Short mmCIF file of C-alpha atoms and ligand atoms in Angstrom, two decimals:
data_model
loop_
_atom_site.label_atom_id
_atom_site.label_comp_id
_atom_site.label_asym_id
_atom_site.label_seq_id
_atom_site.Cartn_x
_atom_site.Cartn_y
_atom_site.Cartn_z
CA MET L 10 -25.77 10.03 -31.19
CA LEU L 11 -25.57 12.80 -28.61
CA LYS L 12 -23.17 12.34 -25.74
CA GLU L 13 -25.91 12.73 -23.10
CA ASN L 14 -27.94 10.05 -24.86
CA VAL L 15 -25.28 7.36 -24.56
CA TYR L 16 -24.95 8.17 -20.87
CA ALA L 17 -28.73 8.08 -20.42
CA ASN L 18 -28.80 4.71 -22.17
CA ILE L 19 -26.24 3.29 -19.78
CA GLY L 20 -28.20 4.49 -16.76
CA ILE L 21 -26.82 7.92 -15.85
CA CYS L 22 -29.58 10.45 -15.09
CA ASP L 23 -29.37 14.00 -16.47
CA GLU L 24 -28.55 15.57 -13.10
CA VAL L 25 -25.57 13.30 -12.52
CA PHE L 26 -24.32 13.75 -16.09
CA ASP L 27 -24.57 17.55 -15.97
CA PHE L 28 -22.88 17.62 -12.57
CA GLY L 29 -19.98 15.62 -14.01
CA GLU L 30 -19.62 17.93 -17.01
CA ARG L 31 -19.53 21.00 -14.78
CA ILE L 32 -16.82 19.49 -12.58
CA LEU L 33 -14.82 18.56 -15.69
CA LYS L 34 -14.87 22.13 -16.99
CA SER L 35 -12.97 23.20 -13.89
CA LEU L 36 -10.24 20.59 -14.43
CA GLU L 37 -9.01 21.52 -17.91
CA GLU L 38 -5.73 23.06 -16.77
CA ARG L 39 -4.82 20.09 -14.58
CA PHE L 40 -5.62 17.60 -17.31
CA LYS L 41 -3.31 19.46 -19.65
CA ASN L 42 -0.48 19.15 -17.16
CA ILE L 43 -1.13 15.40 -16.84
CA ASP L 44 -0.96 15.03 -20.61
CA GLU L 45 2.42 16.76 -20.61
CA THR L 46 3.77 14.39 -17.97
CA ALA L 47 2.56 11.47 -20.10
CA GLU L 48 4.37 12.99 -23.06
CA VAL L 49 7.66 13.20 -21.18
CA ASN L 50 7.35 9.61 -19.95
CA GLN L 51 6.33 8.35 -23.38
CA ILE L 52 9.53 9.71 -24.87
CA LYS L 53 11.52 8.20 -22.02
CA VAL L 54 10.09 4.75 -22.81
CA ILE L 55 10.65 5.04 -26.55
CA SER L 56 14.24 6.23 -26.02
CA ALA L 57 15.01 3.21 -23.83
CA MET L 58 13.50 0.88 -26.44
CA GLN L 59 15.46 2.47 -29.27
CA LYS L 60 18.71 2.48 -27.35
CA ASN L 61 18.40 -1.24 -26.73
CA ARG L 62 17.41 -2.02 -30.31
CA VAL L 63 14.11 -3.69 -29.51
CA ASP L 64 13.00 -5.75 -32.52
CA ALA L 65 10.44 -8.41 -33.38
CA ALA L 66 12.74 -11.23 -32.17
CA CYS L 67 12.27 -9.84 -28.64
CA PHE L 68 8.66 -11.00 -28.71
CA ASN L 69 9.45 -14.66 -29.31
CA GLU L 70 8.52 -17.23 -26.70
CA SER L 71 11.30 -19.11 -24.97
CA THR L 72 10.91 -22.45 -23.23
CA GLY L 73 12.61 -24.61 -20.63
CA TYR L 74 15.51 -22.93 -18.86
CA GLY L 75 15.17 -19.84 -20.99
CA TYR L 76 18.91 -19.58 -21.63
CA ASP L 77 19.92 -16.72 -23.95
CA ASP L 78 16.42 -15.31 -23.90
CA VAL L 79 16.93 -12.15 -25.96
CA GLY L 80 13.46 -10.79 -25.31
CA ARG L 81 13.77 -11.13 -21.54
CA ASP L 82 17.31 -9.77 -21.34
CA THR L 83 16.56 -6.82 -23.64
CA LEU L 84 13.42 -5.95 -21.69
CA GLU L 85 15.44 -5.83 -18.50
CA ARG L 86 17.90 -3.44 -20.19
CA VAL L 87 14.96 -1.30 -21.33
CA TYR L 88 13.58 -1.10 -17.80
CA ALA L 89 17.01 -0.32 -16.37
CA ASP L 90 17.54 2.54 -18.84
CA CYS L 91 14.01 3.87 -18.56
CA PHE L 92 14.38 4.17 -14.77
CA ASN L 93 17.98 5.29 -14.74
CA CYS L 94 19.20 2.13 -12.99
CA GLU L 95 22.13 -0.22 -13.50
CA ASP L 96 20.05 -3.36 -13.84
CA ALA L 97 16.54 -4.79 -13.63
CA LEU L 98 14.64 -7.99 -13.04
CA VAL L 99 11.33 -8.05 -14.94
CA ARG L 100 9.71 -11.45 -14.87
CA PRO L 101 6.41 -13.21 -15.33
CA GLN L 102 7.54 -15.54 -12.50
CA ILE L 103 7.16 -12.63 -10.08
CA THR L 104 3.51 -13.24 -9.29
CA CYS L 105 2.44 -9.88 -7.84
CA GLY L 106 3.67 -6.74 -6.11
CA THR L 107 3.90 -8.40 -2.71
CA HIS L 108 6.02 -11.13 -4.24
CA ALA L 109 8.35 -8.58 -5.85
CA LEU L 110 8.74 -6.76 -2.53
CA ALA L 111 9.24 -9.98 -0.56
CA LEU L 112 11.84 -11.01 -3.12
CA ALA L 113 13.72 -7.71 -2.94
CA LEU L 114 13.73 -7.81 0.87
CA SER L 115 14.61 -11.46 1.40
CA ALA L 116 17.32 -11.29 -1.25
CA ASN L 117 19.05 -8.37 0.40
CA LEU L 118 18.63 -9.11 4.11
CA ARG L 119 20.60 -11.72 6.09
CA PRO L 120 20.00 -13.18 9.56
CA GLY L 121 20.85 -10.57 12.18
CA ASP L 122 20.10 -7.66 9.83
CA GLU L 123 17.43 -5.12 10.57
CA LEU L 124 14.84 -3.67 8.22
CA LEU L 125 13.68 -0.12 8.90
CA SER L 126 10.52 1.60 7.73
CA PRO L 127 10.92 5.35 8.34
CA VAL L 128 7.43 6.08 7.00
CA GLY L 129 5.20 4.14 9.39
CA ARG L 130 3.28 0.95 8.88
CA PRO L 131 3.78 -0.79 5.54
CA TYR L 132 1.12 -2.16 3.20
CA ASP L 133 -1.09 -4.86 4.77
CA THR L 134 0.42 -7.82 2.93
CA LEU L 135 3.95 -6.71 3.87
CA GLU L 136 3.08 -7.23 7.54
CA GLY L 137 3.06 -10.95 6.84
CA VAL L 138 6.23 -10.81 4.78
CA ILE L 139 8.13 -8.95 7.50
CA GLY L 140 6.53 -10.91 10.35
CA ILE L 141 4.83 -7.95 12.06
CA ARG L 142 1.88 -10.33 11.87
CA PRO L 143 3.32 -13.80 12.66
CA THR L 144 3.37 -15.65 9.33
CA VAL L 145 5.05 -18.84 8.19
CA GLY L 146 8.21 -18.05 6.23
CA SER L 147 8.37 -14.39 7.27
CA LEU L 148 11.64 -12.47 7.51
CA ALA L 149 11.27 -12.65 11.31
CA GLU L 150 11.49 -16.45 11.11
CA TYR L 151 14.86 -16.01 9.41
CA GLY L 152 16.16 -13.78 12.18
CA VAL L 153 15.63 -10.44 10.45
CA THR L 154 14.38 -7.81 12.87
CA TYR L 155 12.14 -4.89 12.01
CA ARG L 156 11.94 -1.35 13.25
CA GLN L 157 9.45 1.32 12.34
CA VAL L 158 9.36 5.07 12.78
CA ASP L 159 5.88 6.48 12.52
CA LEU L 160 5.05 9.69 10.74
CA LEU L 161 4.49 12.73 12.93
CA PRO L 162 0.88 13.65 13.75
CA ASP L 163 0.99 16.27 10.95
CA GLY L 164 2.07 13.59 8.45
CA GLY L 165 5.69 14.77 8.27
CA PHE L 166 8.81 12.66 8.69
CA ASP L 167 10.19 12.18 12.19
CA TRP L 168 13.80 13.05 11.34
CA GLU L 169 15.01 12.70 14.92
CA GLY L 170 13.26 9.32 15.28
CA ILE L 171 14.69 8.08 11.99
CA LYS L 172 18.19 9.10 13.03
CA ASN L 173 17.84 7.28 16.34
CA ALA L 174 16.43 4.15 14.67
CA ILE L 175 19.41 3.62 12.38
CA ASN L 176 21.92 1.34 14.07
CA GLU L 177 24.73 -1.10 13.24
CA LYS L 178 22.17 -3.76 12.25
CA THR L 179 20.19 -1.58 9.82
CA ARG L 180 20.71 -3.05 6.38
CA VAL L 181 17.63 -2.15 4.33
CA VAL L 182 15.33 0.87 4.56
CA THR L 183 11.90 0.38 2.99
CA ILE L 184 9.97 3.41 1.81
CA GLN L 185 6.42 2.99 0.59
CA ARG L 186 5.54 5.70 -1.91
CA SER L 187 1.79 5.19 -2.13
CA LYS L 188 -0.55 5.41 0.82
CA GLY L 189 -1.94 1.90 0.27
CA TYR L 190 -4.90 1.24 2.58
CA GLN L 191 -4.12 4.19 4.78
CA THR L 192 -5.36 7.72 4.75
CA ARG L 193 -1.93 9.30 5.09
CA LYS L 194 -0.76 11.19 2.05
CA THR L 195 1.32 9.63 -0.71
CA PHE L 196 4.90 10.81 -0.83
CA SER L 197 6.24 12.77 -3.75
CA VAL L 198 9.45 11.63 -5.40
CA GLU L 199 11.03 14.75 -3.92
CA GLU L 200 10.06 13.74 -0.38
CA ILE L 201 11.38 10.22 -0.96
CA ALA L 202 14.63 11.72 -2.24
CA GLU L 203 14.93 13.67 1.02
CA ILE L 204 14.58 10.53 3.15
CA ILE L 205 17.08 8.63 1.03
CA SER L 206 19.70 11.34 1.26
CA PHE L 207 19.09 11.75 5.01
CA VAL L 208 19.48 8.01 5.64
CA LYS L 209 22.56 7.71 3.43
CA LYS L 210 24.24 10.58 5.23
CA ILE L 211 23.92 8.66 8.48
CA LYS L 212 24.76 5.23 7.03
CA PRO L 213 25.97 5.30 3.41
CA GLU L 214 25.99 1.52 2.91
CA VAL L 215 22.31 1.10 3.79
CA ILE L 216 20.11 -0.19 0.94
CA CYS L 217 17.12 2.06 0.22
CA MET L 218 14.21 0.20 -1.36
CA VAL L 219 11.12 2.02 -2.58
CA ASP L 220 7.78 0.25 -2.85
CA ASN L 221 6.88 2.04 -6.08
CA CYS L 222 3.44 0.43 -6.55
CA TYR L 223 0.94 2.83 -8.18
CA GLY L 224 3.50 5.63 -8.41
CA GLU L 225 5.20 4.84 -11.72
CA PHE L 226 4.88 7.53 -14.41
CA VAL L 227 2.72 9.77 -12.25
CA GLU L 228 5.61 12.22 -12.12
CA ARG L 229 8.36 12.96 -14.60
CA VAL L 230 11.01 11.46 -12.31
CA GLU L 231 11.19 8.27 -10.24
CA PRO L 232 12.84 7.51 -6.88
CA SER L 233 15.63 5.73 -8.78
CA ASP L 234 16.62 9.13 -10.21
CA PHE L 235 17.45 10.15 -6.62
CA GLY L 236 19.52 7.36 -5.16
CA ALA L 237 17.01 4.57 -4.45
CA ASP L 238 18.94 1.29 -4.62
CA MET L 239 15.81 -0.59 -5.67
CA ILE L 240 12.39 0.40 -6.93
CA VAL L 241 9.84 -2.39 -6.87
CA GLY L 242 6.37 -2.93 -8.25
CA SER L 243 3.75 -5.01 -9.99
CA LEU L 244 3.09 -5.32 -13.71
CA ILE L 245 -0.65 -5.58 -13.20
CA LYS L 246 -0.45 -2.02 -11.98
CA ASN L 247 1.01 1.01 -13.78
CA LEU L 248 3.92 -0.39 -15.75
CA GLY L 249 2.04 -3.28 -17.32
CA GLY L 250 -0.12 -0.69 -19.06
CA GLY L 251 -3.11 -3.02 -18.68
CA LEU L 252 -1.60 -5.47 -21.15
CA ALA L 253 0.80 -7.50 -19.00
CA PRO L 254 -1.09 -10.60 -17.83
CA SER L 255 1.14 -11.04 -14.74
CA GLY L 256 4.57 -10.17 -13.44
CA GLY L 257 6.62 -7.82 -11.32
CA TYR L 258 9.79 -5.77 -11.56
CA ILE L 259 12.77 -4.73 -9.50
CA CYS L 260 15.08 -2.04 -10.92
CA GLY L 261 18.21 -1.05 -9.09
CA THR L 262 21.92 -1.39 -8.58
CA CYS L 263 23.76 -4.37 -10.11
CA GLU L 264 24.48 -5.79 -6.66
CA CYS L 265 20.91 -5.60 -5.38
CA VAL L 266 19.36 -6.92 -8.58
CA GLU L 267 21.89 -9.75 -8.79
CA ARG L 268 20.93 -10.89 -5.30
CA CYS L 269 17.26 -10.75 -6.32
CA GLY L 270 18.06 -12.94 -9.32
CA TYR L 271 19.73 -15.52 -7.10
CA ARG L 272 16.78 -15.48 -4.76
CA LEU L 273 14.14 -15.70 -7.50
CA THR L 274 15.76 -18.71 -9.18
CA ALA L 275 18.70 -20.23 -7.31
CA PRO L 276 22.11 -19.18 -6.00
CA GLY L 277 24.52 -19.49 -8.91
CA LEU L 278 21.77 -19.45 -11.56
CA GLY L 279 20.25 -16.03 -11.02
CA LYS L 280 19.01 -14.01 -13.98
CA GLU L 281 20.37 -16.48 -16.53
CA VAL L 282 17.35 -18.75 -16.22
CA GLY L 283 13.61 -18.23 -16.45
CA THR L 284 11.50 -18.65 -19.55
CA ASN L 285 9.58 -15.59 -20.69
CA MET L 286 6.34 -17.64 -20.88
CA GLY L 287 5.43 -15.98 -24.14
CA MET L 288 4.57 -12.71 -22.41
CA MET L 289 7.21 -10.49 -23.94
CA ARG L 290 5.07 -8.65 -26.47
CA GLN L 291 2.58 -7.70 -23.77
CA PHE L 292 5.37 -6.61 -21.43
CA TYR L 293 6.96 -4.37 -24.05
CA GLN L 294 3.70 -3.04 -25.38
CA GLY L 295 2.36 -2.57 -21.85
CA LEU L 296 5.36 -0.43 -20.92
CA PHE L 297 4.89 1.50 -24.15
CA MET L 298 1.23 2.19 -23.25
CA ALA L 299 1.86 2.82 -19.56
CA PRO L 300 2.42 6.62 -19.68
CA THR L 301 -0.95 7.30 -21.32
CA VAL L 302 -2.74 4.63 -19.30
CA VAL L 303 -1.42 6.19 -16.08
CA ALA L 304 -2.55 9.61 -17.36
CA GLY L 305 -6.10 8.28 -17.86
CA ALA L 306 -6.12 6.78 -14.39
CA LEU L 307 -4.87 10.05 -12.90
CA LYS L 308 -7.62 12.02 -14.59
CA GLY L 309 -10.13 9.57 -13.16
CA ALA L 310 -8.71 9.98 -9.66
CA ILE L 311 -8.84 13.78 -9.85
CA PHE L 312 -12.33 13.74 -11.31
CA ALA L 313 -13.49 11.44 -8.49
CA ALA L 314 -11.87 13.65 -5.84
CA ASN L 315 -13.63 16.75 -7.12
CA ILE L 316 -16.98 15.02 -7.53
CA TYR L 317 -17.00 13.48 -4.07
CA GLU L 318 -15.62 16.56 -2.37
CA ARG L 319 -18.50 18.55 -3.83
CA LEU L 320 -20.88 15.89 -2.54
CA GLY L 321 -19.53 16.44 0.97
CA PHE L 322 -17.30 13.42 1.52
CA ARG L 323 -13.73 13.53 2.78
CA VAL L 324 -11.38 12.63 -0.03
CA VAL L 325 -7.65 11.88 0.11
CA PRO L 326 -5.95 13.50 -1.73
CA ASN L 327 -8.36 16.43 -1.86
CA GLY L 328 -9.65 17.96 -5.07
CA CYS L 329 -6.75 20.31 -5.71
CA GLU L 330 -3.70 18.61 -4.16
CA SER L 331 -0.78 17.54 -6.33
CA ARG L 332 -0.70 13.85 -7.22
CA HIS L 333 1.97 11.26 -6.56
CA ASP L 334 0.07 8.03 -7.20
CA ILE L 335 -3.10 6.96 -9.00
CA ILE L 336 -5.09 6.08 -5.89
CA GLN L 337 -8.06 8.07 -4.70
CA ALA L 338 -9.56 7.44 -1.29
CA VAL L 339 -13.13 8.48 -0.57
CA GLU L 340 -14.37 8.12 2.99
CA PHE L 341 -18.01 7.10 3.15
CA GLY L 342 -18.24 6.63 6.91
CA THR L 343 -20.72 3.78 6.49
CA ALA L 344 -20.58 0.27 5.08
CA GLU L 345 -23.63 1.11 2.92
CA GLY L 346 -21.87 4.03 1.26
CA LEU L 347 -18.76 1.97 0.57
CA ARG L 348 -20.82 -0.87 -0.87
CA ALA L 349 -22.94 1.44 -3.05
CA PHE L 350 -19.81 3.05 -4.47
CA CYS L 351 -18.26 -0.33 -5.31
CA GLU L 352 -21.50 -1.50 -6.91
CA GLY L 353 -21.43 1.54 -9.20
CA ILE L 354 -17.83 0.90 -10.25
CA GLN L 355 -18.68 -2.72 -10.96
CA ALA L 356 -21.70 -1.74 -13.03
CA ALA L 357 -19.45 0.34 -15.30
CA ALA L 358 -17.13 -2.56 -16.16
CA PRO L 359 -16.74 -4.11 -19.61
CA VAL L 360 -16.37 -7.54 -17.94
CA ASP L 361 -18.58 -8.93 -15.14
CA SER L 362 -20.74 -5.80 -15.09
CA TYR L 363 -23.76 -7.85 -13.99
CA VAL L 364 -22.31 -9.11 -10.70
CA THR L 365 -22.69 -7.50 -7.29
CA PRO L 366 -19.52 -7.20 -5.22
CA VAL L 367 -19.77 -8.49 -1.63
CA PRO L 368 -17.23 -8.20 1.21
CA GLY L 369 -15.03 -11.23 1.83
CA ASP L 370 -11.84 -12.44 3.49
CA MET L 371 -8.62 -11.94 1.54
CA PRO L 372 -5.30 -13.67 2.11
CA GLY L 373 -2.88 -11.22 3.70
CA TYR L 374 -5.55 -8.77 4.92
CA ASP L 375 -6.83 -8.76 8.49
CA SER L 376 -10.33 -7.35 7.93
CA GLN L 377 -12.93 -8.17 5.29
CA VAL L 378 -12.42 -6.39 1.99
CA ILE L 379 -14.91 -5.41 -0.70
CA MET L 380 -13.61 -5.23 -4.24
CA ALA L 381 -15.13 -4.02 -7.46
CA ALA L 382 -13.37 -5.05 -10.62
CA GLY L 383 -14.46 -6.07 -14.04
CA ALA L 384 -11.02 -6.60 -15.42
CA PHE L 385 -9.54 -8.32 -18.44
CA VAL L 386 -6.65 -9.40 -16.19
CA GLN L 387 -7.73 -10.86 -12.87
CA GLY L 388 -7.10 -8.47 -9.99
CA SER L 389 -5.49 -5.89 -12.24
CA SER L 390 -5.72 -2.56 -10.51
CA ILE L 391 -4.47 -0.43 -13.38
CA GLU L 392 -7.86 -1.38 -14.78
CA LEU L 393 -10.77 0.47 -13.22
CA SER L 394 -11.22 -0.98 -9.77
CA ALA L 395 -12.17 -0.06 -6.25
CA ASP L 396 -11.63 -1.76 -2.98
CA GLY L 397 -11.75 -1.04 0.68
CA PRO L 398 -11.50 -2.80 4.00
CA LEU L 399 -14.75 -2.99 5.99
CA ARG L 400 -13.51 -0.89 8.88
CA GLU L 401 -13.58 2.76 9.90
CA PRO L 402 -13.60 5.15 8.10
CA TYR L 403 -15.12 2.92 5.38
CA ALA L 404 -12.89 4.37 2.75
CA ALA L 405 -13.07 3.22 -0.84
CA TYR L 406 -9.72 3.15 -2.62
CA PHE L 407 -10.38 3.81 -6.23
CA GLN L 408 -7.81 3.38 -8.95
CA GLY L 409 -7.15 2.71 -12.58
CA GLY L 410 -9.01 2.96 -15.80
CA ILE L 411 -7.14 1.84 -18.90
CA THR L 412 -8.90 4.69 -20.63
CA TRP L 413 -10.02 7.97 -19.14
CA TYR L 414 -13.51 7.48 -20.59
CA HIS L 415 -13.97 4.26 -18.70
CA ALA L 416 -12.78 5.89 -15.49
CA LYS L 417 -15.25 8.72 -16.06
CA LEU L 418 -18.12 6.30 -16.60
CA GLY L 419 -17.17 4.39 -13.46
CA ILE L 420 -17.31 7.52 -11.33
CA LEU L 421 -20.63 8.64 -12.80
CA LYS L 422 -22.01 5.15 -12.21
CA SER L 423 -20.83 5.22 -8.61
CA VAL L 424 -22.57 8.53 -8.03
CA GLN L 425 -25.70 7.17 -9.67
CA SER L 426 -25.57 4.13 -7.36
CA LEU L 427 -25.41 6.39 -4.29
CA VAL L 428 -28.31 8.45 -5.66
CA ASP L 429 -30.40 5.34 -6.40
CA LYS L 430 -29.86 4.10 -2.82
CA GLY L 431 -30.84 7.47 -1.33
CA ILE L 432 -27.37 8.05 0.17
CA VAL L 433 -26.79 11.15 -1.96
CA SER L 434 -29.42 13.58 -3.24
CA VAL L 435 -29.35 15.16 -6.70
CA ASP L 436 -30.28 18.47 -5.01
CA VAL L 437 -26.68 18.93 -3.81
CA MET L 438 -25.47 18.75 -7.42
CA LYS L 439 -27.14 21.99 -8.45
C1 LIG H 191 -0.61 -3.18 -4.50
C2 LIG H 191 0.44 -2.84 -3.53
C3 LIG H 191 1.29 -3.80 -2.99
C4 LIG H 191 1.12 -5.26 -3.22
O1 LIG H 191 0.86 -5.62 -4.49
P1 LIG H 191 0.01 -6.93 -4.88
O2 LIG H 191 0.27 -7.00 -6.32
O3 LIG H 191 -1.41 -6.68 -4.53
O4 LIG H 191 0.60 -8.08 -4.14
C5 LIG H 191 2.28 -3.36 -2.15
N1 LIG H 191 2.41 -2.08 -1.83
C6 LIG H 191 1.60 -1.13 -2.30
C7 LIG H 191 1.79 0.29 -1.88
C8 LIG H 191 0.60 -1.48 -3.17
O5 LIG H 191 -0.21 -0.54 -3.65
#
């Protein structure tokens, strides 16, 4: 069967298909570079697995307390080596990225300490964790204060402001790599390295934590290669490779990770307990797949940026910028545009393709959010998904795609949805 025929059968008109193929032609060089990054990271993962003698016994299920859980302990060694860290906590009991971040923060901050964000407002759900938005159980309730230094109007770091914000109470500095639901740019590992070294020069004992969500394996290095004391993220994003059914990770120094262990389970018990819930094979295999999965997602993001830029929408990052996470923002300016885009992404899904996404309230978010996802793992955003808060500038945040071909279909479907609703005309694709 001809390629254009399968696309026609799934509802992509000739104009949209041809437009996509033309855009793709211009991206060959960039895609090659992405494949090379995946290659480097693939070898990194395999090396860490070989070094730690991963074998079939690592995939066995443990029960109860999970004492002497070889699979769990070996996986944590693999993560630590892969990310150039002393230790790691990689657990199915960490329920999501927010949980991993809340764990890392609450484990390493004490009453009277101050948390500093030198990169502006953190991710929406972290506002509740920190207590920026009054929330039961927040760090603020435990007497941890928070200080924030906003980015400069041009998006750069406010070095003077950061210097002035560091005081005798500053204990943890939190640096969010990805833009999250903002339209600022995502920081490169190099930029994060600059902040870390700047902060440590002023106060060497400060703990630098990087919210690494969506950034893993996008580059050939990670913030932990440049002095981050903890890198933190979710396994239903990049590192789970689409296979992990749940979980989160914290990689870092022995001291920081030990405190996280005591906080996750109980003081005195720490990392020694915690059954692996039978998820070890997926965790290992997910990490093994992650470099190529991230590469597919990156190609999708770049393809989307170039498509929507050509259609006249503002896209962040733009079509030719370098990439530091897998998220692509497209600003539609209207609720209709945002909804049409999400409907197209949904219609491309292997699961739940027949449903229509509608905006709704989400725990931890202060405006309504629309989400498109037809995922094998609920809420997994390494799988093709799009979401966006129903507020100006009505930006869709698009991410994932376990395979590049699915990401490509999703983007073509989204364009088709905008065409079908009269929001975009095929004439501009000529
Ligand atoms: C996804 C994300 C989080 C929170 O992760 P959840 O798994 O949704 O709780 C935190 N920070 C950033 C930058 C993220 O992208």
